[in-house]
Amino acid sequence: SQQGEEDPQALSIQEGENATMNCSYKTSINNLQWYRQNSGRGLVHLILIRSNEREKHSGRLRVTLDTSKKSSSLLITASRAADTASYFCATAPRGTDSWGKFQFGAGTQVVVTP
Amino acid sequence: GAGVSQTPSNKVTEKGKYVELRCDPISGHTALYWYRQSLGQGPEFLIYFQGTGAADDSGLPNDRFFAVRPEGSVSTLKIQRTERGDSAVYLCASSLKTSASNTGELFFGEGSRLTVL
């Protein structure tokens, strides 16, 4: 079963605009990560936020985490055509002994047009 | 190698056949993971190795699926008596270590696309 659920399922924006996507999850977590996947490729790690953190930045990426609402958001500022990809949140459930047993959502497909 | 390598990149087989998918992780990465991704979905956890042993195989769908990592490096995912429902992209990932103190980053390969006719 997939714990994380991304919203929206698809997002179409123009270059320069910001893209925001959300992730909701069901159980307590150790951390939450965001990954990007270009079509037909593997996943690439973007950013990790721990359960005791509320916000994190990395370049044009901003991630927030609200553990009381069991939700996270990923903001991509000043989007570029190269940002076109699917974005997935992945949660590491609290108490798991299996570090890599992340649960991924179905992803948000982002299309950035020039 | 520089990244996680998976072979074959594409595999077409007939229902009932046996399939092996190989993963060569990043050198020095002790943890190795297999995920399965169906079209339009996120990756689904299958199994995780720490060294040579399967630390968690709770995601394997049934006993037709088996994975090994005999020397703690390369891993092979084996699927017996393939079914059409096994068609998916099988992703392998590796990481440096497994603890809450690491970055938690998984390095994924490009995947092996399996099509069962």
PDB file of C-alpha atoms in Angstrom:
ATOM      1  CA  SER A   1       0.000   0.000   0.000  1.00  0.00           C
ATOM      2  CA  GLN A   2       1.151   3.519  -0.623  1.00  0.00           C
ATOM      3  CA  GLN A   3       1.164   5.763   2.388  1.00  0.00           C
ATOM      4  CA  GLY A   4       1.945   9.045   0.716  1.00  0.00           C
ATOM      5  CA  GLU A   5      -0.560  10.690  -1.539  1.00  0.00           C
ATOM      6  CA  GLU A   6       0.492  13.601  -3.689  1.00  0.00           C
ATOM      7  CA  ASP A   7      -1.772  16.370  -4.761  1.00  0.00           C
ATOM      8  CA  PRO A   8      -2.339  17.443  -7.464  1.00  0.00           C
ATOM      9  CA  GLN A   9      -1.850  14.424  -9.704  1.00  0.00           C
ATOM     10  CA  ALA A  10      -0.735  16.704 -12.518  1.00  0.00           C
ATOM     11  CA  LEU A  11       0.423  20.294 -12.763  1.00  0.00           C
ATOM     12  CA  SER A  12       1.091  22.371 -15.852  1.00  0.00           C
ATOM     13  CA  ILE A  13       2.865  25.701 -15.510  1.00  0.00           C
ATOM     14  CA  GLN A  14       4.983  28.097 -17.517  1.00  0.00           C
ATOM     15  CA  GLU A  15       8.651  28.756 -17.053  1.00  0.00           C
ATOM     16  CA  GLY A  16       9.304  31.226 -14.282  1.00  0.00           C
ATOM     17  CA  GLU A  17       6.200  30.308 -12.321  1.00  0.00           C
ATOM     18  CA  ASN A  18       6.283  28.499  -9.008  1.00  0.00           C
ATOM     19  CA  ALA A  19       5.101  24.926  -8.656  1.00  0.00           C
ATOM     20  CA  THR A  20       3.601  23.658  -5.422  1.00  0.00           C
ATOM     21  CA  MET A  21       2.654  20.097  -4.679  1.00  0.00           C
ATOM     22  CA  ASN A  22       1.471  18.453  -1.501  1.00  0.00           C
ATOM     23  CA  CYS A  23       1.878  15.101   0.146  1.00  0.00           C
ATOM     24  CA  SER A  24      -0.296  13.563   2.821  1.00  0.00           C
ATOM     25  CA  TYR A  25       0.538  10.467   4.795  1.00  0.00           C
ATOM     26  CA  LYS A  26      -1.151   8.301   7.373  1.00  0.00           C
ATOM     27  CA  THR A  27       1.225   7.134  10.086  1.00  0.00           C
ATOM     28  CA  SER A  28       3.910   8.753  12.220  1.00  0.00           C
ATOM     29  CA  ILE A  29       7.195   9.110  10.408  1.00  0.00           C
ATOM     30  CA  ASN A  30      10.907   9.415  11.056  1.00  0.00           C
ATOM     31  CA  ASN A  31      11.420  11.589   8.022  1.00  0.00           C
ATOM     32  CA  LEU A  32       9.973  12.475   4.661  1.00  0.00           C
ATOM     33  CA  GLN A  33      11.848  12.752   1.395  1.00  0.00           C
ATOM     34  CA  TRP A  34      11.067  14.108  -2.022  1.00  0.00           C
ATOM     35  CA  TYR A  35      12.314  12.476  -5.206  1.00  0.00           C
ATOM     36  CA  ARG A  36      12.158  13.467  -8.857  1.00  0.00           C
ATOM     37  CA  GLN A  37      11.767  11.060 -11.756  1.00  0.00           C
ATOM     38  CA  ASN A  38      12.231  12.024 -15.366  1.00  0.00           C
ATOM     39  CA  SER A  39      10.282   9.936 -17.841  1.00  0.00           C
ATOM     40  CA  GLY A  40      11.764   6.480 -18.200  1.00  0.00           C
ATOM     41  CA  ARG A  41      14.514   7.140 -15.691  1.00  0.00           C
ATOM     42  CA  GLY A  42      15.291   6.273 -12.091  1.00  0.00           C
ATOM     43  CA  LEU A  43      14.432   8.433  -9.115  1.00  0.00           C
ATOM     44  CA  VAL A  44      16.717  11.200  -7.929  1.00  0.00           C
ATOM     45  CA  HIS A  45      16.761  12.339  -4.324  1.00  0.00           C
ATOM     46  CA  LEU A  46      15.894  16.012  -3.868  1.00  0.00           C
ATOM     47  CA  ILE A  47      15.590  16.720  -0.178  1.00  0.00           C
ATOM     48  CA  LEU A  48      14.966  15.097   3.199  1.00  0.00           C
ATOM     49  CA  ILE A  49      13.119  16.678   6.091  1.00  0.00           C
ATOM     50  CA  ARG A  50      13.127  15.118   9.535  1.00  0.00           C
ATOM     51  CA  SER A  51      10.081  14.812  11.724  1.00  0.00           C
ATOM     52  CA  ASN A  52      11.382  17.515  14.092  1.00  0.00           C
ATOM     53  CA  GLU A  53      11.921  20.019  11.272  1.00  0.00           C
ATOM     54  CA  ARG A  54       9.247  22.305   9.867  1.00  0.00           C
ATOM     55  CA  GLU A  55      10.904  23.802   6.816  1.00  0.00           C
ATOM     56  CA  LYS A  56      13.942  23.173   4.703  1.00  0.00           C
ATOM     57  CA  HIS A  57      15.477  24.834   1.665  1.00  0.00           C
ATOM     58  CA  SER A  58      17.758  23.580  -1.058  1.00  0.00           C
ATOM     59  CA  GLY A  59      18.418  25.870  -3.982  1.00  0.00           C
ATOM     60  CA  ARG A  60      15.063  26.567  -5.639  1.00  0.00           C
ATOM     61  CA  LEU A  61      13.332  23.952  -3.506  1.00  0.00           C
ATOM     62  CA  ARG A  62      11.432  24.621  -0.325  1.00  0.00           C
ATOM     63  CA  VAL A  63       9.898  21.818   1.696  1.00  0.00           C
ATOM     64  CA  THR A  64       7.564  22.145   4.646  1.00  0.00           C
ATOM     65  CA  LEU A  65       6.381  19.488   7.047  1.00  0.00           C
ATOM     66  CA  ASP A  66       3.357  19.616   9.328  1.00  0.00           C
ATOM     67  CA  THR A  67       3.349  16.475  11.440  1.00  0.00           C
ATOM     68  CA  SER A  68       0.093  17.444  13.154  1.00  0.00           C
ATOM     69  CA  LYS A  69      -1.655  17.378   9.776  1.00  0.00           C
ATOM     70  CA  LYS A  70       0.537  14.600   8.435  1.00  0.00           C
ATOM     71  CA  SER A  71       1.330  16.611   5.359  1.00  0.00           C
ATOM     72  CA  SER A  72       4.253  18.082   3.466  1.00  0.00           C
ATOM     73  CA  SER A  73       4.604  20.480   0.587  1.00  0.00           C
ATOM     74  CA  LEU A  74       7.268  20.928  -2.056  1.00  0.00           C
ATOM     75  CA  LEU A  75       7.667  24.310  -3.696  1.00  0.00           C
ATOM     76  CA  ILE A  76       9.807  24.780  -6.778  1.00  0.00           C
ATOM     77  CA  THR A  77      10.451  28.443  -7.407  1.00  0.00           C
ATOM     78  CA  ALA A  78      11.180  30.024 -10.796  1.00  0.00           C
ATOM     79  CA  SER A  79      10.520  26.777 -12.609  1.00  0.00           C
ATOM     80  CA  ARG A  80      12.432  25.763 -15.704  1.00  0.00           C
ATOM     81  CA  ALA A  81      11.611  23.404 -18.548  1.00  0.00           C
ATOM     82  CA  ALA A  82      14.163  21.001 -17.060  1.00  0.00           C
ATOM     83  CA  ASP A  83      11.963  20.705 -13.967  1.00  0.00           C
ATOM     84  CA  THR A  84       9.459  18.724 -16.032  1.00  0.00           C
ATOM     85  CA  ALA A  85       9.241  15.397 -14.222  1.00  0.00           C
ATOM     86  CA  SER A  86       7.199  13.391 -11.753  1.00  0.00           C
ATOM     87  CA  TYR A  87       7.726  14.219  -8.110  1.00  0.00           C
ATOM     88  CA  PHE A  88       7.235  11.704  -5.333  1.00  0.00           C
ATOM     89  CA  CYS A  89       7.161  11.978  -1.593  1.00  0.00           C
ATOM     90  CA  ALA A  90       8.510   9.046   0.378  1.00  0.00           C
ATOM     91  CA  THR A  91       7.976   8.423   4.057  1.00  0.00           C
ATOM     92  CA  ALA A  92       9.967   6.343   6.466  1.00  0.00           C
ATOM     93  CA  PRO A  93       7.408   5.171   9.044  1.00  0.00           C
ATOM     94  CA  ARG A  94       8.425   5.659  12.647  1.00  0.00           C
ATOM     95  CA  GLY A  95       9.618   2.541  14.320  1.00  0.00           C
ATOM     96  CA  THR A  96      10.599   0.784  11.157  1.00  0.00           C
ATOM     97  CA  ASP A  97      13.793  -1.184  11.352  1.00  0.00           C
ATOM     98  CA  SER A  98      14.112  -1.076   7.611  1.00  0.00           C
ATOM     99  CA  TRP A  99      15.632   2.225   6.633  1.00  0.00           C
ATOM    100  CA  GLY A 100      14.960   1.855   2.948  1.00  0.00           C
ATOM    101  CA  LYS A 101      11.403   0.641   3.346  1.00  0.00           C
ATOM    102  CA  PHE A 102      10.067   3.940   2.162  1.00  0.00           C
ATOM    103  CA  GLN A 103       6.469   4.260   1.134  1.00  0.00           C
ATOM    104  CA  PHE A 104       5.987   6.333  -1.973  1.00  0.00           C
ATOM    105  CA  GLY A 105       2.943   8.145  -3.185  1.00  0.00           C
ATOM    106  CA  ALA A 106       1.638   7.987  -6.744  1.00  0.00           C
ATOM    107  CA  GLY A 107       3.422  11.222  -7.613  1.00  0.00           C
ATOM    108  CA  THR A 108       2.666  14.610  -9.113  1.00  0.00           C
ATOM    109  CA  GLN A 109       3.434  14.966 -12.796  1.00  0.00           C
ATOM    110  CA  VAL A 110       4.768  18.457 -13.468  1.00  0.00           C
ATOM    111  CA  VAL A 111       5.029  19.921 -16.951  1.00  0.00           C
ATOM    112  CA  VAL A 112       6.851  23.218 -17.381  1.00  0.00           C
ATOM    113  CA  THR A 113       6.373  24.861 -20.753  1.00  0.00           C
ATOM    114  CA  PRO A 114       8.773  27.465 -22.150  1.00  0.00           C
TER     115      PRO A 114
ATOM    116  CA  GLY B   1      30.824   2.278 -11.151  1.00  0.00           C
ATOM    117  CA  ALA B   2      29.603   5.799 -10.762  1.00  0.00           C
ATOM    118  CA  GLY B   3      25.985   4.866 -10.201  1.00  0.00           C
ATOM    119  CA  VAL B   4      23.620   1.967  -9.677  1.00  0.00           C
ATOM    120  CA  SER B   5      23.594  -0.243 -12.741  1.00  0.00           C
ATOM    121  CA  GLN B   6      20.685  -2.484 -13.689  1.00  0.00           C
ATOM    122  CA  THR B   7      20.509  -5.075 -16.409  1.00  0.00           C
ATOM    123  CA  PRO B   8      18.724  -5.761 -18.593  1.00  0.00           C
ATOM    124  CA  SER B   9      17.109  -2.408 -19.201  1.00  0.00           C
ATOM    125  CA  ASN B  10      14.262  -4.146 -20.993  1.00  0.00           C
ATOM    126  CA  LYS B  11      13.065  -7.723 -20.785  1.00  0.00           C
ATOM    127  CA  VAL B  12      10.160  -9.230 -22.683  1.00  0.00           C
ATOM    128  CA  THR B  13       9.164 -12.728 -21.710  1.00  0.00           C
ATOM    129  CA  GLU B  14       6.266 -15.094 -22.006  1.00  0.00           C
ATOM    130  CA  LYS B  15       3.904 -16.038 -19.238  1.00  0.00           C
ATOM    131  CA  GLY B  16       5.290 -18.900 -17.195  1.00  0.00           C
ATOM    132  CA  LYS B  17       8.952 -18.210 -17.920  1.00  0.00           C
ATOM    133  CA  TYR B  18      11.723 -17.548 -15.394  1.00  0.00           C
ATOM    134  CA  VAL B  19      13.387 -14.132 -15.247  1.00  0.00           C
ATOM    135  CA  GLU B  20      16.476 -12.747 -13.537  1.00  0.00           C
ATOM    136  CA  LEU B  21      17.121  -9.048 -13.065  1.00  0.00           C
ATOM    137  CA  ARG B  22      20.522  -7.856 -11.941  1.00  0.00           C
ATOM    138  CA  CYS B  23      21.562  -4.872  -9.854  1.00  0.00           C
ATOM    139  CA  ASP B  24      25.098  -3.599  -9.363  1.00  0.00           C
ATOM    140  CA  PRO B  25      25.054  -1.024  -6.546  1.00  0.00           C
ATOM    141  CA  ILE B  26      27.393   1.852  -5.937  1.00  0.00           C
ATOM    142  CA  SER B  27      30.706   0.560  -4.651  1.00  0.00           C
ATOM    143  CA  GLY B  28      30.820   0.605  -0.874  1.00  0.00           C
ATOM    144  CA  HIS B  29      27.079   0.837  -0.368  1.00  0.00           C
ATOM    145  CA  THR B  30      26.103  -1.807   2.139  1.00  0.00           C
ATOM    146  CA  ALA B  31      22.358  -1.445   1.775  1.00  0.00           C
ATOM    147  CA  LEU B  32      20.502  -2.492  -1.358  1.00  0.00           C
ATOM    148  CA  TYR B  33      16.805  -2.257  -2.121  1.00  0.00           C
ATOM    149  CA  TRP B  34      14.434  -3.518  -4.761  1.00  0.00           C
ATOM    150  CA  TYR B  35      11.285  -1.633  -5.637  1.00  0.00           C
ATOM    151  CA  ARG B  36       8.624  -2.243  -8.276  1.00  0.00           C
ATOM    152  CA  GLN B  37       6.905   0.553 -10.136  1.00  0.00           C
ATOM    153  CA  SER B  38       3.772   0.095 -12.170  1.00  0.00           C
ATOM    154  CA  LEU B  39       2.692   2.617 -14.770  1.00  0.00           C
ATOM    155  CA  GLY B  40       1.471   5.827 -13.198  1.00  0.00           C
ATOM    156  CA  GLN B  41       2.322   4.699  -9.695  1.00  0.00           C
ATOM    157  CA  GLY B  42       5.069   5.305  -7.206  1.00  0.00           C
ATOM    158  CA  PRO B  43       7.681   2.676  -6.355  1.00  0.00           C
ATOM    159  CA  GLU B  44       6.515  -0.177  -4.169  1.00  0.00           C
ATOM    160  CA  PHE B  45       8.980  -1.715  -1.725  1.00  0.00           C
ATOM    161  CA  LEU B  46       9.920  -5.340  -2.343  1.00  0.00           C
ATOM    162  CA  ILE B  47      13.023  -6.258  -0.348  1.00  0.00           C
ATOM    163  CA  TYR B  48      16.002  -4.739   1.404  1.00  0.00           C
ATOM    164  CA  PHE B  49      19.473  -6.172   1.982  1.00  0.00           C
ATOM    165  CA  GLN B  50      21.982  -5.132   4.573  1.00  0.00           C
ATOM    166  CA  GLY B  51      25.171  -6.803   3.438  1.00  0.00           C
ATOM    167  CA  THR B  52      24.449 -10.323   2.235  1.00  0.00           C
ATOM    168  CA  GLY B  53      21.303 -10.920   4.221  1.00  0.00           C
ATOM    169  CA  ALA B  54      17.758  -9.930   3.407  1.00  0.00           C
ATOM    170  CA  ALA B  55      16.875  -7.670   6.309  1.00  0.00           C
ATOM    171  CA  ASP B  56      13.296  -7.195   5.201  1.00  0.00           C
ATOM    172  CA  ASP B  57      11.530  -9.115   2.448  1.00  0.00           C
ATOM    173  CA  SER B  58       8.030  -8.211   3.521  1.00  0.00           C
ATOM    174  CA  GLY B  59       7.266  -6.534   0.202  1.00  0.00           C
ATOM    175  CA  LEU B  60       7.771  -9.580  -1.977  1.00  0.00           C
ATOM    176  CA  PRO B  61       4.285 -10.314  -3.348  1.00  0.00           C
ATOM    177  CA  ASN B  62       4.515 -14.105  -3.229  1.00  0.00           C
ATOM    178  CA  ASP B  63       6.908 -17.025  -3.271  1.00  0.00           C
ATOM    179  CA  ARG B  64       7.516 -16.696  -6.993  1.00  0.00           C
ATOM    180  CA  PHE B  65       9.752 -13.759  -6.162  1.00  0.00           C
ATOM    181  CA  PHE B  66      13.172 -14.245  -4.635  1.00  0.00           C
ATOM    182  CA  ALA B  67      16.287 -12.107  -4.372  1.00  0.00           C
ATOM    183  CA  VAL B  68      19.882 -12.836  -3.448  1.00  0.00           C
ATOM    184  CA  ARG B  69      23.007 -10.881  -2.738  1.00  0.00           C
ATOM    185  CA  PRO B  70      25.604 -13.586  -2.107  1.00  0.00           C
ATOM    186  CA  GLU B  71      28.704 -11.435  -1.765  1.00  0.00           C
ATOM    187  CA  GLY B  72      27.173  -8.300  -0.402  1.00  0.00           C
ATOM    188  CA  SER B  73      27.461  -6.398  -3.646  1.00  0.00           C
ATOM    189  CA  VAL B  74      25.572  -7.444  -6.782  1.00  0.00           C
ATOM    190  CA  SER B  75      22.002  -8.566  -6.280  1.00  0.00           C
ATOM    191  CA  THR B  76      19.706 -10.624  -8.471  1.00  0.00           C
ATOM    192  CA  LEU B  77      15.923 -10.519  -8.352  1.00  0.00           C
ATOM    193  CA  LYS B  78      14.449 -13.787  -9.538  1.00  0.00           C
ATOM    194  CA  ILE B  79      10.881 -14.263 -10.695  1.00  0.00           C
ATOM    195  CA  GLN B  80       9.557 -17.741 -11.364  1.00  0.00           C
ATOM    196  CA  ARG B  81       6.524 -18.653 -13.463  1.00  0.00           C
ATOM    197  CA  THR B  82       6.019 -15.059 -14.541  1.00  0.00           C
ATOM    198  CA  GLU B  83       2.504 -13.710 -14.848  1.00  0.00           C
ATOM    199  CA  ARG B  84       1.193 -10.783 -16.866  1.00  0.00           C
ATOM    200  CA  GLY B  85       0.624  -8.905 -13.617  1.00  0.00           C
ATOM    201  CA  ASP B  86       4.371  -8.971 -12.971  1.00  0.00           C
ATOM    202  CA  SER B  87       4.872  -6.479 -15.801  1.00  0.00           C
ATOM    203  CA  ALA B  88       6.420  -3.360 -14.292  1.00  0.00           C
ATOM    204  CA  VAL B  89       9.676  -1.473 -13.924  1.00  0.00           C
ATOM    205  CA  TYR B  90      11.869  -3.047 -11.283  1.00  0.00           C
ATOM    206  CA  LEU B  91      14.033  -0.449  -9.588  1.00  0.00           C
ATOM    207  CA  CYS B  92      17.124  -1.099  -7.554  1.00  0.00           C
ATOM    208  CA  ALA B  93      18.581   1.404  -5.110  1.00  0.00           C
ATOM    209  CA  SER B  94      21.537   1.458  -2.777  1.00  0.00           C
ATOM    210  CA  SER B  95      22.626   3.562   0.147  1.00  0.00           C
ATOM    211  CA  LEU B  96      25.747   3.962   2.206  1.00  0.00           C
ATOM    212  CA  LYS B  97      24.371   2.724   5.483  1.00  0.00           C
ATOM    213  CA  THR B  98      21.168   2.248   7.314  1.00  0.00           C
ATOM    214  CA  SER B  99      20.613   4.378  10.330  1.00  0.00           C
ATOM    215  CA  ALA B 100      18.702   7.447  11.254  1.00  0.00           C
ATOM    216  CA  SER B 101      21.948   9.380  11.377  1.00  0.00           C
ATOM    217  CA  ASN B 102      22.655   9.201   7.676  1.00  0.00           C
ATOM    218  CA  THR B 103      21.175  11.414   5.005  1.00  0.00           C
ATOM    219  CA  GLY B 104      18.663   8.761   4.115  1.00  0.00           C
ATOM    220  CA  GLU B 105      19.345   9.229   0.444  1.00  0.00           C
ATOM    221  CA  LEU B 106      18.672   6.313  -1.847  1.00  0.00           C
ATOM    222  CA  PHE B 107      20.524   6.158  -5.145  1.00  0.00           C
ATOM    223  CA  PHE B 108      18.350   4.551  -7.794  1.00  0.00           C
ATOM    224  CA  GLY B 109      19.262   2.762 -10.963  1.00  0.00           C
ATOM    225  CA  GLU B 110      17.424   3.356 -14.219  1.00  0.00           C
ATOM    226  CA  GLY B 111      15.328   0.252 -13.732  1.00  0.00           C
ATOM    227  CA  SER B 112      14.594  -2.936 -15.626  1.00  0.00           C
ATOM    228  CA  ARG B 113      11.351  -2.829 -17.564  1.00  0.00           C
ATOM    229  CA  LEU B 114       9.742  -6.266 -17.519  1.00  0.00           C
ATOM    230  CA  THR B 115       6.954  -7.113 -19.935  1.00  0.00           C
ATOM    231  CA  VAL B 116       5.221 -10.443 -19.580  1.00  0.00           C
ATOM    232  CA  LEU B 117       3.190 -11.409 -22.644  1.00  0.00           C
TER     233      LEU B 117
END
